[in-house]
Short mmCIF file of C-alpha atoms in Angstrom, two decimals:
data_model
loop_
_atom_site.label_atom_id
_atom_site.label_comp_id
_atom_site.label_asym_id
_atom_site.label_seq_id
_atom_site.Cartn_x
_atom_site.Cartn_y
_atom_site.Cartn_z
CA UNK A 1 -8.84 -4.06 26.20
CA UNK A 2 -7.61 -3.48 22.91
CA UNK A 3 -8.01 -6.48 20.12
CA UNK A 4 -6.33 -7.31 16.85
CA UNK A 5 -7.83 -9.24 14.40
CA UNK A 6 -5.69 -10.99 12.38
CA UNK A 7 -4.52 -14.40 10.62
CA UNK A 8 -1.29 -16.00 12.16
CA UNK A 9 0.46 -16.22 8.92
CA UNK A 10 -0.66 -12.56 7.63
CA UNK A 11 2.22 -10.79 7.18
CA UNK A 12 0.48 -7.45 7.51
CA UNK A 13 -0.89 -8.53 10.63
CA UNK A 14 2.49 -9.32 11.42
CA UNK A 15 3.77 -6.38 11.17
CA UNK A 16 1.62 -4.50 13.46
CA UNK A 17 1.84 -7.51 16.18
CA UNK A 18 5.78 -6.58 16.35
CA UNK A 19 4.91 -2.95 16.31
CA UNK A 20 2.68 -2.94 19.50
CA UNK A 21 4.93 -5.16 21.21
CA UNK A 22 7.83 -2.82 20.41
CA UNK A 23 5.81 0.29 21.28
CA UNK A 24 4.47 -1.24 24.36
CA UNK A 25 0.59 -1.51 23.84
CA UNK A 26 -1.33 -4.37 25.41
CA UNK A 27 -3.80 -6.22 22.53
CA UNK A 28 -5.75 -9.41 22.58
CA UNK A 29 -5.63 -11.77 19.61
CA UNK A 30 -8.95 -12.40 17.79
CA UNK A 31 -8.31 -15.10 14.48
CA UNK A 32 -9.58 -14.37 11.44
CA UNK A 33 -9.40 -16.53 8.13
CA UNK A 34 -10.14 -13.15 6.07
CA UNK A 35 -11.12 -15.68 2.68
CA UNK A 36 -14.16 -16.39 4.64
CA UNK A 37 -15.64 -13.42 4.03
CA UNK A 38 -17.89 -13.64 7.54
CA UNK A 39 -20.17 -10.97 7.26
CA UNK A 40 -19.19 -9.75 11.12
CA UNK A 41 -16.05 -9.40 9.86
CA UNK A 42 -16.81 -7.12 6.84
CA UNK A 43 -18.65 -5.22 9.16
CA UNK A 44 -15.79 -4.41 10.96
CA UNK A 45 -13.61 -3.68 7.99
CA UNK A 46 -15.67 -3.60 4.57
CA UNK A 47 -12.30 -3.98 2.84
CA UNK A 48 -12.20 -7.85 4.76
CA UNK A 49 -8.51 -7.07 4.78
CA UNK A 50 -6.24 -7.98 8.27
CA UNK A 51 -5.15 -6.46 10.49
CA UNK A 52 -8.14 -4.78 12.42
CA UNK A 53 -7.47 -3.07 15.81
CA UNK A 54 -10.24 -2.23 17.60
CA UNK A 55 -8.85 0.39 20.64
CA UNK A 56 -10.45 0.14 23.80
CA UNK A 57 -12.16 3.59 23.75
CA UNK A 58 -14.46 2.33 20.60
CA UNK A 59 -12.42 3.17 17.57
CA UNK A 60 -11.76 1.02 14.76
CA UNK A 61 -8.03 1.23 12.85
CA UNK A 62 -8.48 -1.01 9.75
CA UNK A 63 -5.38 -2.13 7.81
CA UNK A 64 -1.58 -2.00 8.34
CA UNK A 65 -1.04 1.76 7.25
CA UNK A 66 -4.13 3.06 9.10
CA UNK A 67 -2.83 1.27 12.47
CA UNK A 68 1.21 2.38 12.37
CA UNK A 69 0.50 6.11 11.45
CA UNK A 70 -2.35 6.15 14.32
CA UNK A 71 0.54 5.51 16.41
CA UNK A 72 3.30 7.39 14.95
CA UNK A 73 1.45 10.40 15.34
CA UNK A 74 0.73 9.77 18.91
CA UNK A 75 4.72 8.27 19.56
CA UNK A 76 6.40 11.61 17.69
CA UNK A 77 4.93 13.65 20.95
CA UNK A 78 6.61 11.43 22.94
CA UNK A 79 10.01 10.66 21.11
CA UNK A 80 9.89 14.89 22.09
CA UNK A 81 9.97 13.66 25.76
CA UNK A 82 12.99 11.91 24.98
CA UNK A 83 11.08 8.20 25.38
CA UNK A 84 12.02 5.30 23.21
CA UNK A 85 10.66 3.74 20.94
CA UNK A 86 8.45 5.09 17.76
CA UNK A 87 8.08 3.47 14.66
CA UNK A 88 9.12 5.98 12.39
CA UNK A 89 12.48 7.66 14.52
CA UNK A 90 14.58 10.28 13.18
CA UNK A 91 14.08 13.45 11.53
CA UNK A 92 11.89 14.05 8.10
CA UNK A 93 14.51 12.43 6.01
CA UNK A 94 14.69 9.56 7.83
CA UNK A 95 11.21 8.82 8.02
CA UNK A 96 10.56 9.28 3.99
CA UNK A 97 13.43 6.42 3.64
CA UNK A 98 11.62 4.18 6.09
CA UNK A 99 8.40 4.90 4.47
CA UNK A 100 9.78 4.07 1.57
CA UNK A 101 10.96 0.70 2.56
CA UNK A 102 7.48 0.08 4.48
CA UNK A 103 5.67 0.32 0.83
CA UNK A 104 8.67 -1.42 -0.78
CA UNK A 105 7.41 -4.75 1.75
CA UNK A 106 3.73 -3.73 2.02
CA UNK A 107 3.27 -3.29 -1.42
CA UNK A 108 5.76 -4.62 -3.56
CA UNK A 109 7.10 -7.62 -1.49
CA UNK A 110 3.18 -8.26 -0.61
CA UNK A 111 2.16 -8.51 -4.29
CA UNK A 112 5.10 -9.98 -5.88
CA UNK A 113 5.83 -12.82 -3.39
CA UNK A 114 3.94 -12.98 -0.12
CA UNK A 115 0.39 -12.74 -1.30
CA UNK A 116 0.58 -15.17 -3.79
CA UNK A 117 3.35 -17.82 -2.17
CA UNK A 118 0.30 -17.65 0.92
CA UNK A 119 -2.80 -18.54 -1.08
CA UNK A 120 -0.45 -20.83 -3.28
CA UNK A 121 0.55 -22.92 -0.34
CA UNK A 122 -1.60 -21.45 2.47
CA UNK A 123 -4.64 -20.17 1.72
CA UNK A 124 -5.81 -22.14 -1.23
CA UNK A 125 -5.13 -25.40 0.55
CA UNK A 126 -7.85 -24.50 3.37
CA UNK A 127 -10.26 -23.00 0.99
CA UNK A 128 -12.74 -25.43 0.06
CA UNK A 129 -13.40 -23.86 -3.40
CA UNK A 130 -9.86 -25.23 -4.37
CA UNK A 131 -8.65 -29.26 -4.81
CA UNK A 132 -5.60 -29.38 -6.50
CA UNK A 133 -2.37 -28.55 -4.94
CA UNK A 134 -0.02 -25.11 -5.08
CA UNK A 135 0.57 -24.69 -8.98
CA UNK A 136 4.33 -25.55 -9.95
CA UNK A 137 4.81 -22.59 -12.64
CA UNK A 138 3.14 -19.92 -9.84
CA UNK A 139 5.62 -21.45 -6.95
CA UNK A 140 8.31 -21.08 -9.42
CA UNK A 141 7.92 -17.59 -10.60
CA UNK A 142 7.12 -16.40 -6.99
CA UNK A 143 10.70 -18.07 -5.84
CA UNK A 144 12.62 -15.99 -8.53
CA UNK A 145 10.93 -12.88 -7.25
CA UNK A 146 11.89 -14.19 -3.45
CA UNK A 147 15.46 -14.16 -4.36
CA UNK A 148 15.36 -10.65 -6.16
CA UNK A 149 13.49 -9.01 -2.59
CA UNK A 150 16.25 -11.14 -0.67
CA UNK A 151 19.26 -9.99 -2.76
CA UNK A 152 18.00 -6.48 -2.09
CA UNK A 153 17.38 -6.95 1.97
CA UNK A 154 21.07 -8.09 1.88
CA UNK A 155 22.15 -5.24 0.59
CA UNK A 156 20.36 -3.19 3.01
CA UNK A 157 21.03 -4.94 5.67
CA UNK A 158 24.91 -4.85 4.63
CA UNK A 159 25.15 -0.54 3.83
CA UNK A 160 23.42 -0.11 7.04
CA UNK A 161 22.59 -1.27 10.97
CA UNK A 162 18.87 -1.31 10.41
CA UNK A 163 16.92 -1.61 6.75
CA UNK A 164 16.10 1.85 6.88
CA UNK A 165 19.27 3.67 9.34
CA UNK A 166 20.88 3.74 12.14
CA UNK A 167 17.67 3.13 13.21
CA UNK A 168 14.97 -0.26 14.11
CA UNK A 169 12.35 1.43 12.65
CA UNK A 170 8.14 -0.14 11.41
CA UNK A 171 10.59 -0.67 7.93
CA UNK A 172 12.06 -3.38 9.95
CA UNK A 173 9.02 -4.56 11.22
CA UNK A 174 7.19 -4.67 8.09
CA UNK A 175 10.06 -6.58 6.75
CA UNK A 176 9.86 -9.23 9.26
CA UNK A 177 6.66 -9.63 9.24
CA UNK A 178 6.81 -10.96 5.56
CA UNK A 179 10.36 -12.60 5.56
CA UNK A 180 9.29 -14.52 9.05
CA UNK A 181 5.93 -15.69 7.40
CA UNK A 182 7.27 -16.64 4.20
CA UNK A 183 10.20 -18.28 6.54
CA UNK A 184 7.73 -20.58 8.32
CA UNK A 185 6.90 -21.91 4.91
CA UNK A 186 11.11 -23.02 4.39
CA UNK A 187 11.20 -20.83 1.50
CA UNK A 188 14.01 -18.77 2.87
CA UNK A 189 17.85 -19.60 1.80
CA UNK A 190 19.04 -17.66 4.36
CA UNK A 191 22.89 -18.44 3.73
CA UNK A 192 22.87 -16.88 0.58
CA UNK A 193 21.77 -14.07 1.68
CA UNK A 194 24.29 -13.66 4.93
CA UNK A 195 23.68 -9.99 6.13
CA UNK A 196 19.91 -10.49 5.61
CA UNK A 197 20.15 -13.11 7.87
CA UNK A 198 22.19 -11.65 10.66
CA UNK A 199 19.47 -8.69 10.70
CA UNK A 200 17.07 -11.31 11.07
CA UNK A 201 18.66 -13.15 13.81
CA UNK A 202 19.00 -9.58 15.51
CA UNK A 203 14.89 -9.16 14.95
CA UNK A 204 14.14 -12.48 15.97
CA UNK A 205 16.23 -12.15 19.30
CA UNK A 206 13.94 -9.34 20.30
CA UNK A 207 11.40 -10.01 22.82
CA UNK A 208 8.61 -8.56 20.70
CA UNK A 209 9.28 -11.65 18.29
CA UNK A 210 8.51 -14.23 20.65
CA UNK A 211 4.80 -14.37 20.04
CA UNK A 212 5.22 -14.94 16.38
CA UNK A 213 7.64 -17.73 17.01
CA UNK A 214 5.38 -19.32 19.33
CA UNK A 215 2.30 -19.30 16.43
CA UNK A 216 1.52 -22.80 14.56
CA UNK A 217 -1.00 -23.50 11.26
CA UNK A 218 -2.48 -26.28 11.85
CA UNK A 219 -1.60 -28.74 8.96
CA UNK A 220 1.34 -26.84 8.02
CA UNK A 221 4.57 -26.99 10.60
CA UNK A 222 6.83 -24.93 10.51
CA UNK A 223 10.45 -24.71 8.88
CA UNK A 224 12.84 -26.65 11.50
CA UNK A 225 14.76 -23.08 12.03
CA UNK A 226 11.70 -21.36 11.94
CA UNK A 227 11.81 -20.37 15.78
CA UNK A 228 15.25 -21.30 16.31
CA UNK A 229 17.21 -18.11 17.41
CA UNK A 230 20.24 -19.50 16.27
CA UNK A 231 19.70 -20.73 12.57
CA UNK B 1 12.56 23.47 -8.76
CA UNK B 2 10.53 20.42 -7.67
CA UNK B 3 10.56 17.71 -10.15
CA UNK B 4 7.64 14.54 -10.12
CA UNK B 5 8.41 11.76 -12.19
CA UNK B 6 5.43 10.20 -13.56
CA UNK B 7 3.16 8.84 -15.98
CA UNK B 8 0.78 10.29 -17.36
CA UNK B 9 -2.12 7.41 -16.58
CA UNK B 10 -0.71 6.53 -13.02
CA UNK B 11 -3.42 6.52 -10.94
CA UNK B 12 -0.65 7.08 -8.30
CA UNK B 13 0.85 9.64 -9.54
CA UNK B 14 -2.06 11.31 -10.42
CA UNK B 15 -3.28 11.30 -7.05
CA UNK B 16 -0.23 13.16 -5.87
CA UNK B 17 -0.24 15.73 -8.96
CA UNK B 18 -3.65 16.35 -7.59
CA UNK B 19 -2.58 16.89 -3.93
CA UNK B 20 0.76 18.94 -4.49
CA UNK B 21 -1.43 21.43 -6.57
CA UNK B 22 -3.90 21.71 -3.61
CA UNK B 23 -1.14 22.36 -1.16
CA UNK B 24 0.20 25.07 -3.79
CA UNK B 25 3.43 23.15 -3.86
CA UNK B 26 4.85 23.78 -7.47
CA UNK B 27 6.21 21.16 -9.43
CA UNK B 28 7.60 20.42 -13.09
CA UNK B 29 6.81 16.86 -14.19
CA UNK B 30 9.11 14.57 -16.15
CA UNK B 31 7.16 11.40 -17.74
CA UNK B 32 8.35 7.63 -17.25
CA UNK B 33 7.65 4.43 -18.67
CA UNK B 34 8.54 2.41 -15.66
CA UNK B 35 7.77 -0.72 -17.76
CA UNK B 36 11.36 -0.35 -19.64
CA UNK B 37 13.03 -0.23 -16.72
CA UNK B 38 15.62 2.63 -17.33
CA UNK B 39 18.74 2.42 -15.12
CA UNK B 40 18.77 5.89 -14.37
CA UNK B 41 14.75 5.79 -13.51
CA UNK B 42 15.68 2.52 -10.81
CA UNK B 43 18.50 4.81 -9.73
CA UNK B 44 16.21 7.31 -8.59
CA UNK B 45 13.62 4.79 -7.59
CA UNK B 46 14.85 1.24 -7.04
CA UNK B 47 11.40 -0.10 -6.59
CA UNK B 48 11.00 1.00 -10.02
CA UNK B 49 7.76 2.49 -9.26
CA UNK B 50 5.79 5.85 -9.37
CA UNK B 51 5.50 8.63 -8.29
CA UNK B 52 8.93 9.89 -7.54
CA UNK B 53 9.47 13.73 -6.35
CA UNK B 54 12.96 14.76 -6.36
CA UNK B 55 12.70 17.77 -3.75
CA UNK B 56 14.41 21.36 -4.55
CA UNK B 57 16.63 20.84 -1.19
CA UNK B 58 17.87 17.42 -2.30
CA UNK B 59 15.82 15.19 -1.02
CA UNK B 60 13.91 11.79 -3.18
CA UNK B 61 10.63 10.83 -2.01
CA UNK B 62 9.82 7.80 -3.58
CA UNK B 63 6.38 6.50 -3.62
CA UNK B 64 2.71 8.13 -2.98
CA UNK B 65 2.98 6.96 0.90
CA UNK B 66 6.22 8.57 1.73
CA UNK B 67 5.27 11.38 -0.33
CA UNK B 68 1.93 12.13 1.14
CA UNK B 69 2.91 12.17 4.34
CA UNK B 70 5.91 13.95 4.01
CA UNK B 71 3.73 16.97 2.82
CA UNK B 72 1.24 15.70 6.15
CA UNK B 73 3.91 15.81 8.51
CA UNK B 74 4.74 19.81 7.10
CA UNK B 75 0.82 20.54 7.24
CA UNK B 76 -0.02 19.50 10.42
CA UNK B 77 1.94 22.44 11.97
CA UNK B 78 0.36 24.74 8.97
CA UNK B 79 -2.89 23.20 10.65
CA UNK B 80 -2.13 24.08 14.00
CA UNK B 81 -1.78 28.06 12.39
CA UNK B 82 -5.32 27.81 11.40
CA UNK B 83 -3.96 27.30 7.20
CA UNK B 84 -6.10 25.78 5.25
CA UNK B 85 -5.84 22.52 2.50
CA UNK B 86 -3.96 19.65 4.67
CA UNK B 87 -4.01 16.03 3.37
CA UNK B 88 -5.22 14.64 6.40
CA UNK B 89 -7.59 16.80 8.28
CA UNK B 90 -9.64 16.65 11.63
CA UNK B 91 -8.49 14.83 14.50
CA UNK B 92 -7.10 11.45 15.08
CA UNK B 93 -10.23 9.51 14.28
CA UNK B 94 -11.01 11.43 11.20
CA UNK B 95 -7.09 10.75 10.07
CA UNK B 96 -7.67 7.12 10.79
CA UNK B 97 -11.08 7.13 8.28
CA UNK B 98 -9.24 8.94 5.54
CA UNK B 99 -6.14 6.26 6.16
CA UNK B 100 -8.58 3.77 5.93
CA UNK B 101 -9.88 4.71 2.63
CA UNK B 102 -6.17 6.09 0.98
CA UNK B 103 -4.85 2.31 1.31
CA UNK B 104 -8.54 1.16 -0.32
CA UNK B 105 -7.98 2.88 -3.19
CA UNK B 106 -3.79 2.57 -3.70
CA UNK B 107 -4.04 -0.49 -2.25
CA UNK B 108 -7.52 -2.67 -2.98
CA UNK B 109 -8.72 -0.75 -5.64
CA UNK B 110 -5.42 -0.51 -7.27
CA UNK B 111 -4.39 -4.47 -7.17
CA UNK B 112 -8.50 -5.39 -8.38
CA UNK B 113 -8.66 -2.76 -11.24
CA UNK B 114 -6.36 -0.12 -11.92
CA UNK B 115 -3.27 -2.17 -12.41
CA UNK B 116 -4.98 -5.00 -14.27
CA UNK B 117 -6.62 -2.63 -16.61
CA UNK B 118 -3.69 -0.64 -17.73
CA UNK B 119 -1.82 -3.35 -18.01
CA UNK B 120 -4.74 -5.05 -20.31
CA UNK B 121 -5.65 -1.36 -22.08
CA UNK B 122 -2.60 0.99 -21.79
CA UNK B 123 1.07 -0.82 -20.64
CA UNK B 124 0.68 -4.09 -22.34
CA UNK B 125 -0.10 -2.23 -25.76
CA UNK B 126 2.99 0.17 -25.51
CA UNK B 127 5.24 -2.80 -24.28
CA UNK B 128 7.47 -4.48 -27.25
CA UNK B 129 7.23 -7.91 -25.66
CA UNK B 130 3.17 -8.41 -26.16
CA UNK B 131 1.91 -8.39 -29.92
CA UNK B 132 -1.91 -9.82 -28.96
CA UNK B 133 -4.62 -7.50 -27.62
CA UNK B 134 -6.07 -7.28 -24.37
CA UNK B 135 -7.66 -10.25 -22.63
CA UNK B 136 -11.41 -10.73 -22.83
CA UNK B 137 -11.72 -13.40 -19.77
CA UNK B 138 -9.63 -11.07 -18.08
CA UNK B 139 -11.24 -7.40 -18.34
CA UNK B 140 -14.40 -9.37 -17.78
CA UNK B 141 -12.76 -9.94 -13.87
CA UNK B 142 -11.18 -6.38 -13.46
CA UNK B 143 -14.87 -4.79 -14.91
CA UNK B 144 -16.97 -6.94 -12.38
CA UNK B 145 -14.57 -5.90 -9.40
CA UNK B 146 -14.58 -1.92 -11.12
CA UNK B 147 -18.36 -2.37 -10.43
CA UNK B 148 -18.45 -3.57 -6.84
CA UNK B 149 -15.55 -0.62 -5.99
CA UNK B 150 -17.62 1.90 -7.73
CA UNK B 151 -20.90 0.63 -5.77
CA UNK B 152 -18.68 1.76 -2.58
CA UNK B 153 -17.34 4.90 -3.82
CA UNK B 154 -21.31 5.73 -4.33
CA UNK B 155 -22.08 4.29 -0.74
CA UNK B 156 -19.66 6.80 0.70
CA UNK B 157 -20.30 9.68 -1.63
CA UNK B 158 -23.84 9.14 -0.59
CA UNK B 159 -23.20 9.34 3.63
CA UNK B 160 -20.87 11.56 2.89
CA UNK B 161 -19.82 15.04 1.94
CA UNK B 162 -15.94 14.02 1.00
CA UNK B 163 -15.27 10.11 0.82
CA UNK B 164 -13.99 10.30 4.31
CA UNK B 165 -16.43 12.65 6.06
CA UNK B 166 -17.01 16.66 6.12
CA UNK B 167 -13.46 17.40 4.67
CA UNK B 168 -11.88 17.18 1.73
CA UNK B 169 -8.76 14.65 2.39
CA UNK B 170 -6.08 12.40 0.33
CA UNK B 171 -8.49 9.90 0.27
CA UNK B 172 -10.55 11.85 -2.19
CA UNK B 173 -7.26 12.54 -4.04
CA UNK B 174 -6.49 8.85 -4.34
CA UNK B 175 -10.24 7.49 -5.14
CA UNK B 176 -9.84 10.47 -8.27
CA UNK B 177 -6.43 9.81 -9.07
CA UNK B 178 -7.51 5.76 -10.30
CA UNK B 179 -11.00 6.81 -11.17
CA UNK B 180 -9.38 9.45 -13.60
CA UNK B 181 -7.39 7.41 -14.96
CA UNK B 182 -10.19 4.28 -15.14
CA UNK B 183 -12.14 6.92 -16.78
CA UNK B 184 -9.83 8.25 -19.40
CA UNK B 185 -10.77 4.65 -20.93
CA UNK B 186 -14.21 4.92 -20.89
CA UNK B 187 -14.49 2.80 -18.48
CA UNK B 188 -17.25 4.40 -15.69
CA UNK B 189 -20.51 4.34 -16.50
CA UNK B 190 -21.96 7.18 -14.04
CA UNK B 191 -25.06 7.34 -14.35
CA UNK B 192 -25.09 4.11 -12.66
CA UNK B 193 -23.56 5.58 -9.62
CA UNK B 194 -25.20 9.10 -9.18
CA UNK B 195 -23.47 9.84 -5.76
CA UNK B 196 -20.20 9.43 -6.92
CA UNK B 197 -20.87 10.97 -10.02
CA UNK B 198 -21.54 14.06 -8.34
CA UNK B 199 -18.83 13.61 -6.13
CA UNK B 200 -16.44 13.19 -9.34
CA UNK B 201 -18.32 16.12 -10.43
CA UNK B 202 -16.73 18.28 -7.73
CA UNK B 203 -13.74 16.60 -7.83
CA UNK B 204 -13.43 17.87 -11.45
CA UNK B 205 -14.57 21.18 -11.16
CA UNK B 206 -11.49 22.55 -8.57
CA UNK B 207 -8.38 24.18 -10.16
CA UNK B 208 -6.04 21.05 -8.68
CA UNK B 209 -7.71 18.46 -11.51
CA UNK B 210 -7.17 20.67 -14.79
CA UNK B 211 -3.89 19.65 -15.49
CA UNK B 212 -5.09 15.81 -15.82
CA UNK B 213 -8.12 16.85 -17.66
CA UNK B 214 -5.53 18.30 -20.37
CA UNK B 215 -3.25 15.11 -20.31
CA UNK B 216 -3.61 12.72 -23.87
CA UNK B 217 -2.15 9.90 -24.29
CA UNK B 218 -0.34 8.92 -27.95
CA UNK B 219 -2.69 6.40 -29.65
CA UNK B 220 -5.64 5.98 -27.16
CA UNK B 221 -7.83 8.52 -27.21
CA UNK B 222 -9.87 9.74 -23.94
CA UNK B 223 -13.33 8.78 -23.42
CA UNK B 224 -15.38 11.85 -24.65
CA UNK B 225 -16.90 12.77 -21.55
CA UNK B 226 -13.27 12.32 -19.70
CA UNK B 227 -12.86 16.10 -19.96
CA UNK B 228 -15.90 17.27 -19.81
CA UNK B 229 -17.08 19.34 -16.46
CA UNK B 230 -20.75 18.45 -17.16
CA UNK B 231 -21.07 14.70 -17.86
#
């Protein structure tokens, strides 16, 4: 069996939950707070970064980008065959836009907002190196940036059917993965931000979704329309 | 003609001026200061971030992920014709390693050093809006973490022929394109790491890395041995 490590709120890990779901590969879960540092988990990915997938036949994909190219390169043989699915559809154009858009949430989204609203209100309150309470001036700054990466999902989300195209593409997914996280939190005004939210209602209506509805911290519930399909 | 927008220090796009000249694709630069914010830069890029190449045939590639493997996706048939010089060579579990290792450096690597440094030694001193110098408490941080990533780098170089196994790959491109750049500041000391030294040594030596070697930047001067083949 294939297994995933990952943290429930991660929105890398995320990411590549929706992914395998979508592309139909069977995982187990394996929980991992990666601020830890557990020396069995370094060993499996010195980085101690999330997600991990360990494949059934012994190898090791470590990290977001490693995990949804291992795939697309085995999905563009079959998107050949005419079968549904890949992460990265389309032809070469199409893929460089939703590759774009993957670093745009992976990397910029991750570093300006996600990373730091997580240890602010996530992370930092289980760590036992930390007492005091999510800084006001951090949460602050990290909402303005929120409302710049929401302002430009609606914008996306209102020029085209999917973030990246025509197509749901691992843009989508790596979207999701950080709006739905950050969304659990109630940090999302989603009526401002109307197309944005009528993409998400369309990702969060997808079976693959279910799973990361279904996940609670404990200590930390959930926004009331966090799992609500109709928010 | 292919155009790269850059900057000259960008351990990003450094990495890709690096691969494009390995792949013999040729390329005219055009420099950026992506902390002004230009409107027609965030037209080209709206992520505001570097590298951008603006293909001959029309195209915008925006970003050292969509960029690298938009060249992979071309080279993998080249590969299949027995051609030499792709980004990502081997088979699926050697593409996975070198994955592994591009995302350590443009990802890890990047948010624990690279970043923070220019920002401390390069960025902040060109930017209008900072008049003080660079932070003691905080190049203090970024050196310790410089240390532990160069400890790996040696680790690898040591197992290793290339960072990623028997090939050359992106992954070396990306660990030289921030070490380059961390070095134009004086920044390594080698001979504390003889294993990547010697791997840096190679890395140097091929005709891809001359055009870097050559690069100066107005007001802070390379480290002497930045240029220097034998170090």
């Amino acid at each position: 069996m294939n297994t995933l490590t990952h943290f429930r709120l991660c929105p890398k890990s995320r990411s590549i939950r929706l992914a395998l779901a979508e592309i139909g590969v069977e995982t187990e879960l394996a929980e991992e707070r990666p601020w830890e540092w557990r020396e069995t988990f370094l060993a499996l990915n010195p980085a101690g970064e999330l997600p991990v997938l360990a494949l059934e036949g012994g190898l090791i994909l470590c990290g977001a980008y490693a995990i949804s190219e291992h795939f697309a390169s085995l999905l563009q043989d079959r998107e050949k065959e005419g079968r549904p699915a890949p992460l990265f559809p389309g032809r070469i154009e199409q893929r460089a836009e939703q590759r774009r858009l993957v670093d745009w949430f992976h990397g910029k989204l991750d570093r300006e907002v996600t990373r730091e609203l997580l240890y602010e209100r996530v992370y930092g309150h289980l760590t036992p190196y930390r007492s005091h309470g999510p800084d006001p001036d951090a949460l602050r700054a990290i909402r303005a940036n929120l409302r710049y990466h929401l302002g430009y999902v609606n914008h996306l989300a209102h020029e085209r059917r999917w973030l990246a195209g025509d197509d749901m593409s691992f843009a989508d997914m790596a979207a999701a993965g950080h709006l739905s996280s950050i969304d659990y939190l109630g940090e999302i005004p989603w009526e401002e931000y109307p197309s944005a939210k009528s993409w998400y209602a369309r990702m969060k209506s997808r079976p693959a979704f279910r799973a990361l509805l279904a996940d609670r911290m404990p200590g930390i519930s959930p926004a009331p329309v966090y799992a609500n399909l109709d928010f």
